[in-house]
PDB file of C-alpha atoms in Angstrom:
ATOM      1  CA  ASP A   1       1.116 -22.504 -12.227  1.00 57.00           C
ATOM      2  CA  ALA A   2      -0.089 -25.925 -11.184  1.00 62.00           C
ATOM      3  CA  LYS A   3      -3.394 -26.968 -12.597  1.00 88.00           C
ATOM      4  CA  THR A   4      -6.519 -28.274 -10.957  1.00 94.00           C
ATOM      5  CA  THR A   5      -9.243 -30.599 -12.298  1.00 95.00           C
ATOM      6  CA  GLN A   6     -12.846 -30.359 -11.093  1.00 96.00           C
ATOM      7  CA  PRO A   7     -16.138 -31.975 -12.481  1.00 97.00           C
ATOM      8  CA  ASN A   8     -18.008 -29.538 -14.603  1.00 96.00           C
ATOM      9  CA  SER A   9     -21.200 -29.860 -12.638  1.00 97.00           C
ATOM     10  CA  MET A  10     -22.830 -31.632  -9.701  1.00 97.00           C
ATOM     11  CA  GLU A  11     -26.256 -31.757  -8.143  1.00 97.00           C
ATOM     12  CA  SER A  12     -27.338 -31.800  -4.563  1.00 96.00           C
ATOM     13  CA  ASN A  13     -30.595 -31.837  -2.563  1.00 96.00           C
ATOM     14  CA  GLU A  14     -31.260 -29.130  -0.138  1.00 96.00           C
ATOM     15  CA  GLU A  15     -30.322 -29.837   3.494  1.00 95.00           C
ATOM     16  CA  GLU A  16     -27.876 -32.719   2.416  1.00 96.00           C
ATOM     17  CA  PRO A  17     -24.068 -32.590   2.493  1.00 95.00           C
ATOM     18  CA  VAL A  18     -22.121 -31.857  -0.638  1.00 97.00           C
ATOM     19  CA  HIS A  19     -18.667 -33.093  -1.366  1.00 98.00           C
ATOM     20  CA  LEU A  20     -16.853 -31.107  -4.201  1.00 98.00           C
ATOM     21  CA  PRO A  21     -13.719 -32.881  -5.353  1.00 98.00           C
ATOM     22  CA  CYS A  22     -10.602 -31.358  -6.841  1.00 97.00           C
ATOM     23  CA  ASN A  23      -7.459 -33.034  -8.165  1.00 96.00           C
ATOM     24  CA  HIS A  24      -4.165 -31.197  -8.209  1.00 94.00           C
ATOM     25  CA  SER A  25      -1.584 -33.852  -8.901  1.00 94.00           C
ATOM     26  CA  THR A  26       1.252 -31.444  -9.795  1.00 91.00           C
ATOM     27  CA  ILE A  27       0.898 -29.382  -6.663  1.00 92.00           C
ATOM     28  CA  SER A  28       4.167 -28.174  -5.203  1.00 90.00           C
ATOM     29  CA  GLY A  29       5.101 -28.120  -1.582  1.00 88.00           C
ATOM     30  CA  THR A  30       4.454 -24.390  -1.092  1.00 88.00           C
ATOM     31  CA  ASP A  31       1.093 -24.174  -2.946  1.00 91.00           C
ATOM     32  CA  TYR A  32      -1.963 -23.384  -0.790  1.00 93.00           C
ATOM     33  CA  ILE A  33      -5.272 -24.890  -1.802  1.00 95.00           C
ATOM     34  CA  HIS A  34      -7.920 -22.122  -2.172  1.00 95.00           C
ATOM     35  CA  TRP A  35     -11.686 -22.395  -2.772  1.00 97.00           C
ATOM     36  CA  TYR A  36     -13.866 -19.593  -4.038  1.00 97.00           C
ATOM     37  CA  ARG A  37     -17.410 -19.520  -5.268  1.00 97.00           C
ATOM     38  CA  GLN A  38     -19.308 -17.190  -7.533  1.00 96.00           C
ATOM     39  CA  LEU A  39     -23.028 -16.793  -7.235  1.00 94.00           C
ATOM     40  CA  PRO A  40     -24.923 -15.627 -10.286  1.00 89.00           C
ATOM     41  CA  SER A  41     -24.195 -12.065 -11.248  1.00 88.00           C
ATOM     42  CA  GLN A  42     -21.818 -11.628  -8.354  1.00 92.00           C
ATOM     43  CA  GLY A  43     -18.063 -11.337  -7.746  1.00 94.00           C
ATOM     44  CA  PRO A  44     -16.147 -14.421  -6.513  1.00 95.00           C
ATOM     45  CA  GLU A  45     -16.307 -15.038  -2.817  1.00 96.00           C
ATOM     46  CA  TYR A  46     -13.486 -16.543  -0.667  1.00 95.00           C
ATOM     47  CA  VAL A  47     -14.623 -19.898   0.934  1.00 96.00           C
ATOM     48  CA  ILE A  48     -11.689 -21.526   2.526  1.00 96.00           C
ATOM     49  CA  HIS A  49      -8.078 -22.479   2.090  1.00 95.00           C
ATOM     50  CA  GLY A  50      -5.428 -24.815   3.461  1.00 95.00           C
ATOM     51  CA  LEU A  51      -1.946 -26.174   3.133  1.00 94.00           C
ATOM     52  CA  THR A  52      -1.771 -29.613   4.601  1.00 94.00           C
ATOM     53  CA  SER A  53      -4.189 -30.009   7.417  1.00 93.00           C
ATOM     54  CA  ASN A  54      -7.965 -30.204   7.145  1.00 94.00           C
ATOM     55  CA  VAL A  55      -9.721 -26.898   7.834  1.00 95.00           C
ATOM     56  CA  ASN A  56     -13.041 -25.842   9.094  1.00 95.00           C
ATOM     57  CA  ASN A  57     -14.753 -22.449   9.076  1.00 93.00           C
ATOM     58  CA  ARG A  58     -18.332 -21.257   9.310  1.00 91.00           C
ATOM     59  CA  MET A  59     -18.933 -21.773   5.544  1.00 90.00           C
ATOM     60  CA  ALA A  60     -17.404 -25.142   4.930  1.00 96.00           C
ATOM     61  CA  SER A  61     -14.672 -27.775   5.602  1.00 97.00           C
ATOM     62  CA  LEU A  62     -11.709 -28.531   3.448  1.00 98.00           C
ATOM     63  CA  ALA A  63     -10.315 -32.037   3.495  1.00 98.00           C
ATOM     64  CA  ILE A  64      -6.910 -32.446   2.140  1.00 97.00           C
ATOM     65  CA  ALA A  65      -5.404 -35.845   1.039  1.00 97.00           C
ATOM     66  CA  GLU A  66      -2.265 -36.914   2.761  1.00 95.00           C
ATOM     67  CA  ASP A  67      -0.168 -36.670  -0.422  1.00 95.00           C
ATOM     68  CA  ARG A  68      -1.889 -33.280  -1.226  1.00 95.00           C
ATOM     69  CA  LYS A  69      -2.771 -34.459  -4.762  1.00 95.00           C
ATOM     70  CA  SER A  70      -6.495 -33.962  -4.105  1.00 96.00           C
ATOM     71  CA  SER A  71      -8.855 -32.129  -1.902  1.00 97.00           C
ATOM     72  CA  THR A  72     -12.572 -31.996  -1.189  1.00 98.00           C
ATOM     73  CA  LEU A  73     -14.653 -29.136  -0.142  1.00 98.00           C
ATOM     74  CA  ILE A  74     -17.556 -30.039   2.098  1.00 98.00           C
ATOM     75  CA  LEU A  75     -20.724 -28.104   2.540  1.00 97.00           C
ATOM     76  CA  HIS A  76     -22.337 -29.717   5.519  1.00 94.00           C
ATOM     77  CA  ARG A  77     -25.933 -28.879   4.631  1.00 95.00           C
ATOM     78  CA  ALA A  78     -26.541 -27.434   1.206  1.00 95.00           C
ATOM     79  CA  THR A  79     -29.060 -24.562   0.924  1.00 96.00           C
ATOM     80  CA  LEU A  80     -30.559 -23.038  -2.266  1.00 96.00           C
ATOM     81  CA  ARG A  81     -28.219 -20.108  -1.666  1.00 94.00           C
ATOM     82  CA  ASP A  82     -25.171 -22.384  -2.101  1.00 96.00           C
ATOM     83  CA  ALA A  83     -25.977 -22.806  -5.785  1.00 97.00           C
ATOM     84  CA  ALA A  84     -22.902 -21.360  -7.422  1.00 97.00           C
ATOM     85  CA  VAL A  85     -19.677 -22.087  -9.394  1.00 96.00           C
ATOM     86  CA  TYR A  86     -17.042 -23.368  -7.013  1.00 98.00           C
ATOM     87  CA  TYR A  87     -13.412 -22.891  -7.940  1.00 97.00           C
ATOM     88  CA  CYS A  88     -10.463 -24.904  -6.590  1.00 96.00           C
ATOM     89  CA  ILE A  89      -7.328 -22.836  -7.149  1.00 94.00           C
ATOM     90  CA  LEU A  90      -3.704 -23.488  -6.138  1.00 92.00           C
ATOM     91  CA  ASN A  91      -2.149 -20.234  -4.677  1.00 88.00           C
ATOM     92  CA  SER A  92       1.654 -20.235  -5.138  1.00 83.00           C
ATOM     93  CA  ASN A  93       3.844 -17.313  -4.371  1.00 74.00           C
ATOM     94  CA  THR A  94       3.117 -15.505  -7.644  1.00 77.00           C
ATOM     95  CA  GLY A  95       0.579 -13.219  -6.089  1.00 75.00           C
ATOM     96  CA  LYS A  96      -2.157 -14.062  -8.533  1.00 82.00           C
ATOM     97  CA  LEU A  97      -5.050 -16.626  -8.623  1.00 87.00           C
ATOM     98  CA  ILE A  98      -5.618 -18.508 -11.860  1.00 87.00           C
ATOM     99  CA  PHE A  99      -9.336 -19.538 -12.138  1.00 90.00           C
ATOM    100  CA  GLY A 100     -10.290 -22.676 -14.077  1.00 89.00           C
ATOM    101  CA  GLN A 101     -13.888 -23.599 -15.198  1.00 91.00           C
ATOM    102  CA  GLY A 102     -14.901 -24.670 -11.735  1.00 95.00           C
ATOM    103  CA  THR A 103     -17.826 -26.859 -10.717  1.00 97.00           C
ATOM    104  CA  THR A 104     -21.362 -25.604 -11.223  1.00 97.00           C
ATOM    105  CA  LEU A 105     -23.340 -26.710  -8.139  1.00 98.00           C
ATOM    106  CA  GLN A 106     -27.117 -27.146  -8.456  1.00 97.00           C
ATOM    107  CA  VAL A 107     -29.085 -27.486  -5.291  1.00 97.00           C
ATOM    108  CA  LYS A 108     -32.635 -28.896  -5.573  1.00 96.00           C
ATOM    109  CA  PRO A 109     -35.330 -28.148  -3.091  1.00 93.00           C
TER     110      PRO A 109
ATOM    111  CA  ASN B   1     -15.474  -2.473   6.979  1.00 53.00           C
ATOM    112  CA  ALA B   2     -16.904  -1.719   3.601  1.00 69.00           C
ATOM    113  CA  GLY B   3     -15.043  -4.415   1.578  1.00 91.00           C
ATOM    114  CA  VAL B   4     -13.771  -3.927  -1.796  1.00 96.00           C
ATOM    115  CA  MET B   5     -15.676  -1.088  -3.494  1.00 96.00           C
ATOM    116  CA  GLN B   6     -15.907  -0.895  -7.227  1.00 97.00           C
ATOM    117  CA  ASN B   7     -17.540   1.800  -9.186  1.00 97.00           C
ATOM    118  CA  PRO B   8     -19.469   2.379 -11.300  1.00 97.00           C
ATOM    119  CA  ARG B   9     -21.538  -0.919 -11.068  1.00 96.00           C
ATOM    120  CA  HIS B  10     -22.585  -0.486 -14.600  1.00 97.00           C
ATOM    121  CA  LEU B  11     -20.938   1.627 -17.443  1.00 98.00           C
ATOM    122  CA  VAL B  12     -22.098   2.040 -20.964  1.00 98.00           C
ATOM    123  CA  ARG B  13     -19.669   3.444 -23.437  1.00 98.00           C
ATOM    124  CA  ARG B  14     -19.894   4.007 -27.177  1.00 98.00           C
ATOM    125  CA  ARG B  15     -17.203   2.446 -29.344  1.00 98.00           C
ATOM    126  CA  GLY B  16     -14.112   4.660 -29.466  1.00 98.00           C
ATOM    127  CA  GLN B  17     -14.761   6.199 -25.943  1.00 98.00           C
ATOM    128  CA  GLU B  18     -12.616   5.710 -22.777  1.00 98.00           C
ATOM    129  CA  ALA B  19     -13.760   3.663 -19.889  1.00 98.00           C
ATOM    130  CA  ARG B  20     -12.428   4.143 -16.289  1.00 98.00           C
ATOM    131  CA  LEU B  21     -13.140   1.642 -13.660  1.00 98.00           C
ATOM    132  CA  ARG B  22     -12.294   2.231 -10.049  1.00 98.00           C
ATOM    133  CA  CYS B  23     -11.475  -0.064  -7.180  1.00 98.00           C
ATOM    134  CA  SER B  24     -11.005   0.878  -3.572  1.00 97.00           C
ATOM    135  CA  PRO B  25      -9.410  -2.098  -1.772  1.00 96.00           C
ATOM    136  CA  MET B  26     -10.202  -3.057   1.808  1.00 94.00           C
ATOM    137  CA  LYS B  27      -8.742  -1.055   4.552  1.00 91.00           C
ATOM    138  CA  GLY B  28      -5.213  -2.235   5.149  1.00 88.00           C
ATOM    139  CA  HIS B  29      -4.864  -4.097   1.878  1.00 91.00           C
ATOM    140  CA  SER B  30      -2.116  -2.835  -0.420  1.00 91.00           C
ATOM    141  CA  HIS B  31      -2.331  -5.559  -3.108  1.00 94.00           C
ATOM    142  CA  VAL B  32      -4.873  -5.247  -5.924  1.00 96.00           C
ATOM    143  CA  TYR B  33      -5.759  -7.610  -8.624  1.00 96.00           C
ATOM    144  CA  TRP B  34      -7.963  -7.038 -11.655  1.00 97.00           C
ATOM    145  CA  TYR B  35      -9.908  -9.752 -13.443  1.00 96.00           C
ATOM    146  CA  ARG B  36     -12.137  -9.886 -16.564  1.00 97.00           C
ATOM    147  CA  GLN B  37     -15.058 -12.194 -17.105  1.00 96.00           C
ATOM    148  CA  LEU B  38     -16.544 -12.281 -20.634  1.00 92.00           C
ATOM    149  CA  PRO B  39     -20.161 -13.362 -21.022  1.00 85.00           C
ATOM    150  CA  GLU B  40     -20.509 -17.056 -20.167  1.00 82.00           C
ATOM    151  CA  GLU B  41     -16.732 -17.503 -19.613  1.00 85.00           C
ATOM    152  CA  GLY B  42     -14.440 -17.796 -16.673  1.00 87.00           C
ATOM    153  CA  LEU B  43     -12.447 -15.152 -14.811  1.00 93.00           C
ATOM    154  CA  LYS B  44      -9.229 -14.180 -16.492  1.00 94.00           C
ATOM    155  CA  PHE B  45      -6.446 -12.543 -14.597  1.00 94.00           C
ATOM    156  CA  MET B  46      -5.375  -9.195 -15.987  1.00 96.00           C
ATOM    157  CA  VAL B  47      -2.943  -7.270 -13.652  1.00 96.00           C
ATOM    158  CA  TYR B  48      -1.601  -7.294 -10.171  1.00 95.00           C
ATOM    159  CA  LEU B  49      -0.520  -4.048  -8.466  1.00 95.00           C
ATOM    160  CA  GLN B  50       0.889  -2.846  -5.295  1.00 94.00           C
ATOM    161  CA  LYS B  51       0.891   0.796  -4.235  1.00 90.00           C
ATOM    162  CA  GLU B  52       2.611   2.836  -7.104  1.00 89.00           C
ATOM    163  CA  ASN B  53       3.880  -0.397  -8.670  1.00 94.00           C
ATOM    164  CA  ILE B  54       2.747  -2.807 -11.392  1.00 95.00           C
ATOM    165  CA  ILE B  55       3.835  -6.271 -10.332  1.00 94.00           C
ATOM    166  CA  ASP B  56       2.438  -8.568 -12.997  1.00 94.00           C
ATOM    167  CA  GLU B  57       0.608  -7.311 -16.063  1.00 95.00           C
ATOM    168  CA  SER B  58       0.892 -10.606 -17.984  1.00 94.00           C
ATOM    169  CA  GLY B  59      -2.832 -10.890 -18.547  1.00 94.00           C
ATOM    170  CA  MET B  60      -3.525  -7.347 -19.759  1.00 95.00           C
ATOM    171  CA  PRO B  61      -3.823  -6.682 -23.468  1.00 94.00           C
ATOM    172  CA  LYS B  62      -0.747  -4.656 -24.655  1.00 91.00           C
ATOM    173  CA  GLU B  63      -2.811  -1.976 -26.364  1.00 95.00           C
ATOM    174  CA  ARG B  64      -5.516   0.316 -25.036  1.00 98.00           C
ATOM    175  CA  PHE B  65      -5.435  -1.076 -21.484  1.00 98.00           C
ATOM    176  CA  SER B  66      -3.684   0.424 -18.587  1.00 97.00           C
ATOM    177  CA  ALA B  67      -3.813   0.201 -14.800  1.00 98.00           C
ATOM    178  CA  GLU B  68      -2.590   2.161 -11.881  1.00 97.00           C
ATOM    179  CA  PHE B  69      -2.667   2.060  -8.149  1.00 96.00           C
ATOM    180  CA  PRO B  70      -1.452   5.523  -6.871  1.00 94.00           C
ATOM    181  CA  LYS B  71      -0.153   6.283  -3.365  1.00 90.00           C
ATOM    182  CA  GLU B  72      -3.463   8.000  -2.621  1.00 90.00           C
ATOM    183  CA  GLY B  73      -6.823   7.029  -4.028  1.00 93.00           C
ATOM    184  CA  PRO B  74      -8.309   3.976  -5.739  1.00 96.00           C
ATOM    185  CA  SER B  75      -6.854   1.724  -8.280  1.00 97.00           C
ATOM    186  CA  ILE B  76      -7.939   2.638 -11.799  1.00 98.00           C
ATOM    187  CA  LEU B  77      -8.292   0.282 -14.775  1.00 98.00           C
ATOM    188  CA  ARG B  78      -8.413   2.352 -17.934  1.00 98.00           C
ATOM    189  CA  ILE B  79      -9.649   1.199 -21.398  1.00 98.00           C
ATOM    190  CA  GLN B  80      -9.034   3.551 -24.117  1.00 98.00           C
ATOM    191  CA  GLN B  81     -10.989   3.489 -27.587  1.00 98.00           C
ATOM    192  CA  VAL B  82     -13.316   0.705 -26.402  1.00 98.00           C
ATOM    193  CA  VAL B  83     -14.586  -1.894 -28.730  1.00 97.00           C
ATOM    194  CA  ARG B  84     -17.503  -4.248 -28.536  1.00 96.00           C
ATOM    195  CA  GLY B  85     -15.193  -7.096 -27.458  1.00 95.00           C
ATOM    196  CA  ASP B  86     -14.397  -5.189 -24.253  1.00 97.00           C
ATOM    197  CA  SER B  87     -17.910  -5.731 -23.067  1.00 97.00           C
ATOM    198  CA  ALA B  88     -17.461  -7.868 -19.886  1.00 97.00           C
ATOM    199  CA  ALA B  89     -17.597  -7.779 -16.121  1.00 97.00           C
ATOM    200  CA  TYR B  90     -14.413  -6.452 -14.548  1.00 98.00           C
ATOM    201  CA  PHE B  91     -13.689  -7.547 -10.931  1.00 97.00           C
ATOM    202  CA  CYS B  92     -11.076  -6.158  -8.537  1.00 97.00           C
ATOM    203  CA  ALA B  93      -9.758  -8.094  -5.609  1.00 96.00           C
ATOM    204  CA  SER B  94      -7.515  -7.073  -2.744  1.00 95.00           C
ATOM    205  CA  SER B  95      -5.294  -8.782  -0.186  1.00 92.00           C
ATOM    206  CA  PRO B  96      -3.130  -7.709   2.695  1.00 89.00           C
ATOM    207  CA  SER B  97      -0.030  -9.619   1.429  1.00 82.00           C
ATOM    208  CA  ASP B  98       1.245 -11.391  -1.637  1.00 78.00           C
ATOM    209  CA  THR B  99       1.824 -14.572   0.403  1.00 79.00           C
ATOM    210  CA  PRO B 100      -0.521 -17.406  -0.462  1.00 79.00           C
ATOM    211  CA  ASN B 101      -1.769 -17.790   3.066  1.00 83.00           C
ATOM    212  CA  TYR B 102      -4.363 -15.029   2.772  1.00 85.00           C
ATOM    213  CA  GLY B 103      -7.765 -15.105   1.003  1.00 88.00           C
ATOM    214  CA  TYR B 104      -8.513 -12.520  -1.540  1.00 92.00           C
ATOM    215  CA  THR B 105     -11.582 -10.257  -1.194  1.00 94.00           C
ATOM    216  CA  PHE B 106     -13.449  -9.380  -4.456  1.00 96.00           C
ATOM    217  CA  GLY B 107     -15.624  -6.480  -5.212  1.00 96.00           C
ATOM    218  CA  SER B 108     -19.040  -6.763  -6.910  1.00 95.00           C
ATOM    219  CA  GLY B 109     -17.636  -5.799 -10.298  1.00 97.00           C
ATOM    220  CA  THR B 110     -18.155  -3.267 -12.963  1.00 98.00           C
ATOM    221  CA  ARG B 111     -20.344  -4.363 -15.978  1.00 97.00           C
ATOM    222  CA  LEU B 112     -19.098  -2.634 -19.070  1.00 98.00           C
ATOM    223  CA  THR B 113     -21.222  -2.557 -22.077  1.00 97.00           C
ATOM    224  CA  VAL B 114     -19.899  -1.125 -25.337  1.00 98.00           C
ATOM    225  CA  VAL B 115     -22.597  -0.013 -27.794  1.00 97.00           C
TER     226      VAL B 115
END
């Protein structure tokens, strides 16, 4: 499975936008880019996914580089409830998600 | 839609006992995945099942662990003769398809403590 690289941790102020980067230089043409997050003591939660085009939903936006070797998850206005570990995962056709260490996002009031 | 239901939420077992963890996928989802998260560690894939079939069990320990997803009823992850190192949170996820264009829905997990 192709690997992703994320910063270990990031900080943000409440009400400000947050850009969470992810590098996936070995991505293949059929890999979808998925983002999940895990709040403390909870199960992972699906956030967003995309293939080539940028995607928006009620939770976040996903910006995908033209060469697809990197992507950025954008939280438009961080709240304290967004403090979590964010995972960027490449979903190929194997039927399973491989989680890395993710980015721990701290949101300061 | 109740989402992915896992029970029990907490399970305490003595060393040597058996642990049975249940997962009911979302309605309409026929693909189930089990993950384990040791304390302060990341999520590790264990097994992927479709109805009555094990598709990928590459992440499951060869001994003491087994999983099933029968035609009727929930998926079961079974751990025989539990040891302290089995203490972890076990999460189940489901999806409607194995194609990568679907997000997975996770349950709230079962926290297993072996004493």
